mmCIF file of C-alpha atoms in Angstrom:
data_model
loop_
_atom_site.group_PDB
_atom_site.id
_atom_site.type_symbol
_atom_site.label_atom_id
_atom_site.label_comp_id
_atom_site.label_asym_id
_atom_site.label_seq_id
_atom_site.Cartn_x
_atom_site.Cartn_y
_atom_site.Cartn_z
ATOM 1 C CA GLU A 1 -8.361 20.261 -1.201
ATOM 2 C CA ALA A 2 -9.717 16.710 -1.453
ATOM 3 C CA PRO A 3 -11.650 15.864 -4.749
ATOM 4 C CA ASP A 4 -15.381 15.313 -4.441
ATOM 5 C CA PHE A 5 -15.351 11.788 -5.726
ATOM 6 C CA LEU A 6 -13.417 10.327 -2.753
ATOM 7 C CA ASP A 7 -15.383 8.295 -0.191
ATOM 8 C CA GLU A 8 -15.170 8.950 3.530
ATOM 9 C CA LYS A 9 -12.255 6.690 4.175
ATOM 10 C CA GLU A 10 -10.314 7.938 1.144
ATOM 11 C CA LYS A 11 -10.884 11.498 2.166
ATOM 12 C CA ALA A 12 -9.594 10.801 5.705
ATOM 13 C CA ILE A 13 -6.450 9.351 4.201
ATOM 14 C CA PHE A 14 -6.044 12.254 1.769
ATOM 15 C CA ASP A 15 -6.532 14.824 4.491
ATOM 16 C CA ARG A 16 -4.072 13.080 6.829
ATOM 17 C CA LEU A 17 -1.377 12.953 4.254
ATOM 18 C CA SER A 18 -2.050 16.591 3.083
ATOM 19 C CA ASP A 19 -1.767 17.932 6.590
ATOM 20 C CA ALA A 20 1.374 16.130 7.432
ATOM 21 C CA LEU A 21 3.359 16.136 4.159
ATOM 22 C CA GLU A 22 2.021 19.149 2.227
ATOM 23 C CA PRO A 23 2.033 17.472 -1.204
ATOM 24 C CA THR A 24 2.039 19.166 -4.585
ATOM 25 C CA ALA A 25 0.140 16.119 -5.924
ATOM 26 C CA LEU A 26 -1.847 13.420 -4.103
ATOM 27 C CA GLU A 27 -4.180 10.669 -5.184
ATOM 28 C CA VAL A 28 -5.884 8.143 -2.914
ATOM 29 C CA GLN A 29 -8.017 5.254 -4.160
ATOM 30 C CA ASP A 30 -9.557 2.286 -2.575
ATOM 31 C CA ILE A 31 -8.536 -0.624 -4.774
ATOM 32 C CA SER A 32 -10.184 -3.327 -2.633
ATOM 33 C CA GLY A 33 -13.654 -3.028 -4.350
ATOM 34 C CA GLY A 34 -14.945 -0.612 -1.724
ATOM 35 C CA CYS A 35 -14.347 -2.563 1.461
ATOM 36 C CA GLY A 36 -11.422 -0.303 2.500
ATOM 37 C CA SER A 37 -8.770 -3.054 2.925
ATOM 38 C CA MET A 38 -6.314 -1.868 0.326
ATOM 39 C CA TYR A 39 -5.446 1.548 -1.088
ATOM 40 C CA ALA A 40 -3.387 3.042 -3.815
ATOM 41 C CA VAL A 41 -1.616 6.252 -2.920
ATOM 42 C CA SER A 42 0.446 8.414 -5.196
ATOM 43 C CA ILE A 43 2.123 11.400 -3.517
ATOM 44 C CA THR A 44 4.594 14.054 -4.630
ATOM 45 C CA THR A 45 5.992 16.320 -2.021
ATOM 46 C CA GLU A 46 9.247 18.384 -1.484
ATOM 47 C CA ARG A 47 9.511 16.645 1.916
ATOM 48 C CA PHE A 48 10.934 13.570 0.079
ATOM 49 C CA GLN A 49 13.703 15.639 -1.627
ATOM 50 C CA GLY A 50 16.985 13.802 -1.080
ATOM 51 C CA LEU A 51 15.378 10.794 0.581
ATOM 52 C CA PRO A 52 15.742 7.195 -0.834
ATOM 53 C CA VAL A 53 12.393 5.548 -1.791
ATOM 54 C CA ILE A 54 12.328 3.344 1.319
ATOM 55 C CA LYS A 55 12.556 6.492 3.673
ATOM 56 C CA GLN A 56 9.784 8.251 1.538
ATOM 57 C CA HIS A 57 7.641 5.157 2.080
ATOM 58 C CA ARG A 58 8.487 5.062 5.826
ATOM 59 C CA LEU A 59 7.289 8.643 6.182
ATOM 60 C CA VAL A 60 3.939 7.918 4.631
ATOM 61 C CA ASN A 61 3.608 4.761 6.797
ATOM 62 C CA GLU A 62 4.333 6.926 9.814
ATOM 63 C CA VAL A 63 1.634 9.368 8.977
ATOM 64 C CA LEU A 64 -0.943 6.640 8.301
ATOM 65 C CA GLY A 65 0.187 4.716 11.479
ATOM 66 C CA GLU A 66 -2.638 2.742 12.919
ATOM 67 C CA ASP A 67 -4.789 2.753 9.861
ATOM 68 C CA ILE A 68 -2.352 0.715 7.877
ATOM 69 C CA LYS A 69 -2.372 -2.024 10.528
ATOM 70 C CA SER A 70 -6.034 -2.932 9.545
ATOM 71 C CA TRP A 71 -5.483 -2.977 5.816
ATOM 72 C CA HIS A 72 -4.414 -5.884 3.573
ATOM 73 C CA GLY A 73 -2.009 -3.697 1.896
ATOM 74 C CA ILE A 74 -0.955 -0.406 0.383
ATOM 75 C CA GLN A 75 0.177 0.345 -3.180
ATOM 76 C CA LEU A 76 2.512 3.381 -2.672
ATOM 77 C CA ARG A 77 4.123 5.653 -5.319
ATOM 78 C CA THR A 78 6.199 8.478 -4.005
ATOM 79 C CA LYS A 79 8.088 11.311 -5.822
ATOM 80 C CA ALA A 80 10.097 14.328 -4.616
#
């Protein structure tokens, strides 16, 4: 369940990652000052078990797909 304080874009990212990766912990924050060009994402999921960090990040990038292409960047922290 997405926290109430997320804006519309943050909630969309949160929902997409939740549906695809079933995380036990997930935080999404717009760190671009509200313009939606850079996000910080922290995600913990069992789906990352046994995967190196680069493959964990690739999984997140695949889920976010086209959205990432329009951003300046993403600050990503992943844990299994």
